[in-house]
Short mmCIF file of C-alpha atoms in Angstrom, two decimals:
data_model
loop_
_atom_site.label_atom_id
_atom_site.label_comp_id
_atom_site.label_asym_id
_atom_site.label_seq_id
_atom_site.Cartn_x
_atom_site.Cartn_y
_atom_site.Cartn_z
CA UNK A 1 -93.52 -14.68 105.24
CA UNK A 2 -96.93 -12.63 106.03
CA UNK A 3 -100.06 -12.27 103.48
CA UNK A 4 -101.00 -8.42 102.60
CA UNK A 5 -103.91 -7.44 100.68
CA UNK A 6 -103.07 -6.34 97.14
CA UNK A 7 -103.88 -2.94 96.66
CA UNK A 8 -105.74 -3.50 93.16
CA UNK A 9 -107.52 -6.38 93.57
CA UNK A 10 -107.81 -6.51 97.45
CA UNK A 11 -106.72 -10.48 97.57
CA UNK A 12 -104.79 -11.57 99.92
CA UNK A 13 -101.00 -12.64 98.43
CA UNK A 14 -97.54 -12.79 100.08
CA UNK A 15 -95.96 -10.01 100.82
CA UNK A 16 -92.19 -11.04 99.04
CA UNK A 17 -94.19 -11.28 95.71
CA UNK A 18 -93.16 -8.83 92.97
CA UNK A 19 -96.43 -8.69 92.05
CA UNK A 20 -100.16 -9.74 91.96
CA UNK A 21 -100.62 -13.20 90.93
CA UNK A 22 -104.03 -12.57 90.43
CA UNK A 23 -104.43 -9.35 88.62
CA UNK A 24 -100.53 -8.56 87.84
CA UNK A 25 -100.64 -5.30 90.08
CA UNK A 26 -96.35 -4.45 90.71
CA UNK A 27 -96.36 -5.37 94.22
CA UNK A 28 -93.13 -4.41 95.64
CA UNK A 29 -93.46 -1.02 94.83
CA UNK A 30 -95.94 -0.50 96.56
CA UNK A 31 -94.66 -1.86 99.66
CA UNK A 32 -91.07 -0.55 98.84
CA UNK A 33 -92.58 4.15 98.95
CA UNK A 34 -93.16 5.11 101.89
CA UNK A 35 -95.31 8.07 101.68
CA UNK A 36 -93.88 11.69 102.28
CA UNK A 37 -93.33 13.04 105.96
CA UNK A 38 -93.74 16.25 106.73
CA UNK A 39 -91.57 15.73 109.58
CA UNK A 40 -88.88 13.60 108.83
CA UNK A 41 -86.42 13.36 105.53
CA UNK A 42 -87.43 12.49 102.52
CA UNK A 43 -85.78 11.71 99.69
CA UNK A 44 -86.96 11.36 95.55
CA UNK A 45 -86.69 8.43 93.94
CA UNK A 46 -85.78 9.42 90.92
CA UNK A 47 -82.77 11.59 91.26
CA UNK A 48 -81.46 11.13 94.55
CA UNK A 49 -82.10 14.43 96.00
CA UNK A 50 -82.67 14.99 100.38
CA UNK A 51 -84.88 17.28 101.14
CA UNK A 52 -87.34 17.51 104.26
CA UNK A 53 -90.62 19.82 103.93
CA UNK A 54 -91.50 19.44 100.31
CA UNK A 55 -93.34 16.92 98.18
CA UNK A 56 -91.75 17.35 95.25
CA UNK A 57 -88.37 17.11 94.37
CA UNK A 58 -87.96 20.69 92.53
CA UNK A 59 -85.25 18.87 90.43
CA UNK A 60 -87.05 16.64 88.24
CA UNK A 61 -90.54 17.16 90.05
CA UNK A 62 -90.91 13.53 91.21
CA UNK A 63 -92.53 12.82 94.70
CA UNK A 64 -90.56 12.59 97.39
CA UNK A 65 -90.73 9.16 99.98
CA UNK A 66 -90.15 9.28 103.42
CA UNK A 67 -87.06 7.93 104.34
CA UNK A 68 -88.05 6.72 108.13
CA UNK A 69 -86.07 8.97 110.24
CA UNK A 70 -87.43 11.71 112.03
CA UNK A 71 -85.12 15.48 111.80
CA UNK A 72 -83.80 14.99 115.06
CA UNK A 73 -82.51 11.72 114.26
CA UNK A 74 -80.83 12.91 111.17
CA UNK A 75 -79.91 16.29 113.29
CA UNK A 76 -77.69 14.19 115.51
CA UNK A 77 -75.89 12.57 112.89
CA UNK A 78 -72.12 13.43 112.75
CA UNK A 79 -70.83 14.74 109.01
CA UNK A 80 -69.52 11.36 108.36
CA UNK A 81 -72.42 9.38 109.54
CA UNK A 82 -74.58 11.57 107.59
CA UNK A 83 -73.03 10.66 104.08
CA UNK A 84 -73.52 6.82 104.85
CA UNK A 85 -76.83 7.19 106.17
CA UNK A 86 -77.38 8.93 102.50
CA UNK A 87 -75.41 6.37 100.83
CA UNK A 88 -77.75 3.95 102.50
CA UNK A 89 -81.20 5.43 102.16
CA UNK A 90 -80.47 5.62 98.40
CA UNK A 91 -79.64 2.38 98.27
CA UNK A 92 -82.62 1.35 100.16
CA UNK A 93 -85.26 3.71 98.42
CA UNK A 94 -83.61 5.16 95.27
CA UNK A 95 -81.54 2.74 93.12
CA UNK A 96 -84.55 -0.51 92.37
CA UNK A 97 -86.51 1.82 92.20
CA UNK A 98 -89.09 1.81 89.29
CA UNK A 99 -88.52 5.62 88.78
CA UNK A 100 -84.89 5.77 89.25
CA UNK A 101 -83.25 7.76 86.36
CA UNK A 102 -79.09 6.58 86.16
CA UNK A 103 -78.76 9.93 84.65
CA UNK A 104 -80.28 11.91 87.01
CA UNK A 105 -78.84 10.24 90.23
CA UNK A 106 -75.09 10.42 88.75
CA UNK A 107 -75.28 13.95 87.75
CA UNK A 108 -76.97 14.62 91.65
CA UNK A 109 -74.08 12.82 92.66
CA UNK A 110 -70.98 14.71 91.03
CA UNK A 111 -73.03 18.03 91.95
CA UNK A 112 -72.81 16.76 95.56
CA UNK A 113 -69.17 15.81 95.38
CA UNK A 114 -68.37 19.53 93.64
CA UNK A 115 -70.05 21.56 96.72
CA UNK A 116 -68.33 19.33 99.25
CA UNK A 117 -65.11 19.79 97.42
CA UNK A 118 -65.70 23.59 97.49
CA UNK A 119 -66.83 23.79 101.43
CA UNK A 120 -63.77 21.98 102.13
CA UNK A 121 -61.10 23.94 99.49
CA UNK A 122 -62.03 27.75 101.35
CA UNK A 123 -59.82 28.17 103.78
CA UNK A 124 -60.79 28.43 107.37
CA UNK A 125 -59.89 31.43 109.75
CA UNK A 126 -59.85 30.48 113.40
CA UNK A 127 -62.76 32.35 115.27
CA UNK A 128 -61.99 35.25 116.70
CA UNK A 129 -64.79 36.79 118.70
CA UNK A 130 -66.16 40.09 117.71
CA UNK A 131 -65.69 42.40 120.62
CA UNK A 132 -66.86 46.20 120.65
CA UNK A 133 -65.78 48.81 122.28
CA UNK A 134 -68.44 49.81 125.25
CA UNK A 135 -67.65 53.98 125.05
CA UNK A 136 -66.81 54.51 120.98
CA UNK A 137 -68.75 50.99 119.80
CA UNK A 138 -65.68 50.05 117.51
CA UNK A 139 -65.23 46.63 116.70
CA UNK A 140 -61.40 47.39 116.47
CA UNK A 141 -60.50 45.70 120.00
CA UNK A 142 -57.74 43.27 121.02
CA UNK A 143 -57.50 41.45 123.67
CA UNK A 144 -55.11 42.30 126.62
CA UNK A 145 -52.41 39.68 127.05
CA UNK A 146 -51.72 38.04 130.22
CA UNK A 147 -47.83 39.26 130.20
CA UNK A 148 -49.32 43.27 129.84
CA UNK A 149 -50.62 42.70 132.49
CA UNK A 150 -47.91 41.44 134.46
CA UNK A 151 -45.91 43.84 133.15
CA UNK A 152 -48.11 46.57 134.26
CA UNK A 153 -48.41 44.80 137.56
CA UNK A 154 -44.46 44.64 138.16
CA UNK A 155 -44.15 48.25 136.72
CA UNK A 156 -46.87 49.92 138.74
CA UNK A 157 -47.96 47.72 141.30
CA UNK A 158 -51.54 47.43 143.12
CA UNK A 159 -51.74 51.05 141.56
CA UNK A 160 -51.41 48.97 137.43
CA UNK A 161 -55.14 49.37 136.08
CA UNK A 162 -54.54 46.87 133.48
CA UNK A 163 -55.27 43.78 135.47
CA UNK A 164 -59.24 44.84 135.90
CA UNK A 165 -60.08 44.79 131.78
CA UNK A 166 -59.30 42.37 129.18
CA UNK A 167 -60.14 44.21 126.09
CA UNK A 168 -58.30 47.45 124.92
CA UNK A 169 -60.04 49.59 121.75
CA UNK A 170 -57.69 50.28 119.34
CA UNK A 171 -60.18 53.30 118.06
CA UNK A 172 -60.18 55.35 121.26
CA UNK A 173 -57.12 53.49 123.34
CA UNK A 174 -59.80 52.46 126.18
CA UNK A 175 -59.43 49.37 128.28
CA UNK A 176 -62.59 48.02 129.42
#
């Protein structure tokens, strides 16, 4: 247990007091908002909502706290790791809180839980890099197999051109 000053009445009190027992000042909220960080994530304690360079949640216009992690901590954080390190920074700084809404943080909730169910409902094409063509600038290209060119190898020998390129333009039939 360490003393702190109280903010109101500058005595000196314990710092796992809920409040002043002097002048009645709420003590743990205090303690418990962190002030915003320009350069870290922050997070409103009203609704829920992550967001890292503004002050106000534009939501419901609260001000945001600073969560204690700087953006190349939270950078490095895998997808997965990321949604627990929410799940426990709203713990921590959002639900207690003495402007947490129930309303507010379920309905940021389901509107996180619709966009991640849309990201991960749209299909993904494998990547397939764009290639253009160096003499017509088509993006039209494909990429020359490895048996075209052995074919052209065993058909035409050391005199087969196909082994020097790797693209071929569909657009103007060039291989380059």
């Amino acid at each position: 247990m360490a003393l702190i000053n109280c903010p109101e009445c500058n005595k000196e009190i314990s710092d796992k007091t809920s409040y002043c027992p002097n002048c009645g000042f709420p003590i743990q909220s205090q303690a418990f908002k962190p002030k915003f960080s320009s350069t870290g994530m922050n997070v409103c304690p009203k609704c829920g909502k992550f967001n890292r360079r503004i002050e106000k949640c534009p939501d419901c216009n609260t001000e945001m706290i600073d969560c204690c992690c700087t953006t190349t901590e939270y950078d490095n954080l895998s997808s997965i790791e990321t949604r627990n390190w929410w799940q426990q920074m709203r713990e921590k700084y959002v639900i207690g809180s003495p402007e947490f809404d129930e309303v507010l943080y379920n309905k940021r909730l389901q509107e996180e839980k619709a966009e991640a169910d849309y990201y991960t409902s749209i299909p993904r094409k494998p990547y397939e890099p764009k290639v253009a063509c160096p003499y017509c600038k088509s993006t039209n290209t494909k990429k020359i197999s490895s048996m075209a060119k052995a074919t052209n190898i065993a058909l035409f020998g050391i005199f087969g051109n196909k082994r020097k390129y790797q693209w071929h333009c569909n657009n103007c039939n060039s291989d380059f």
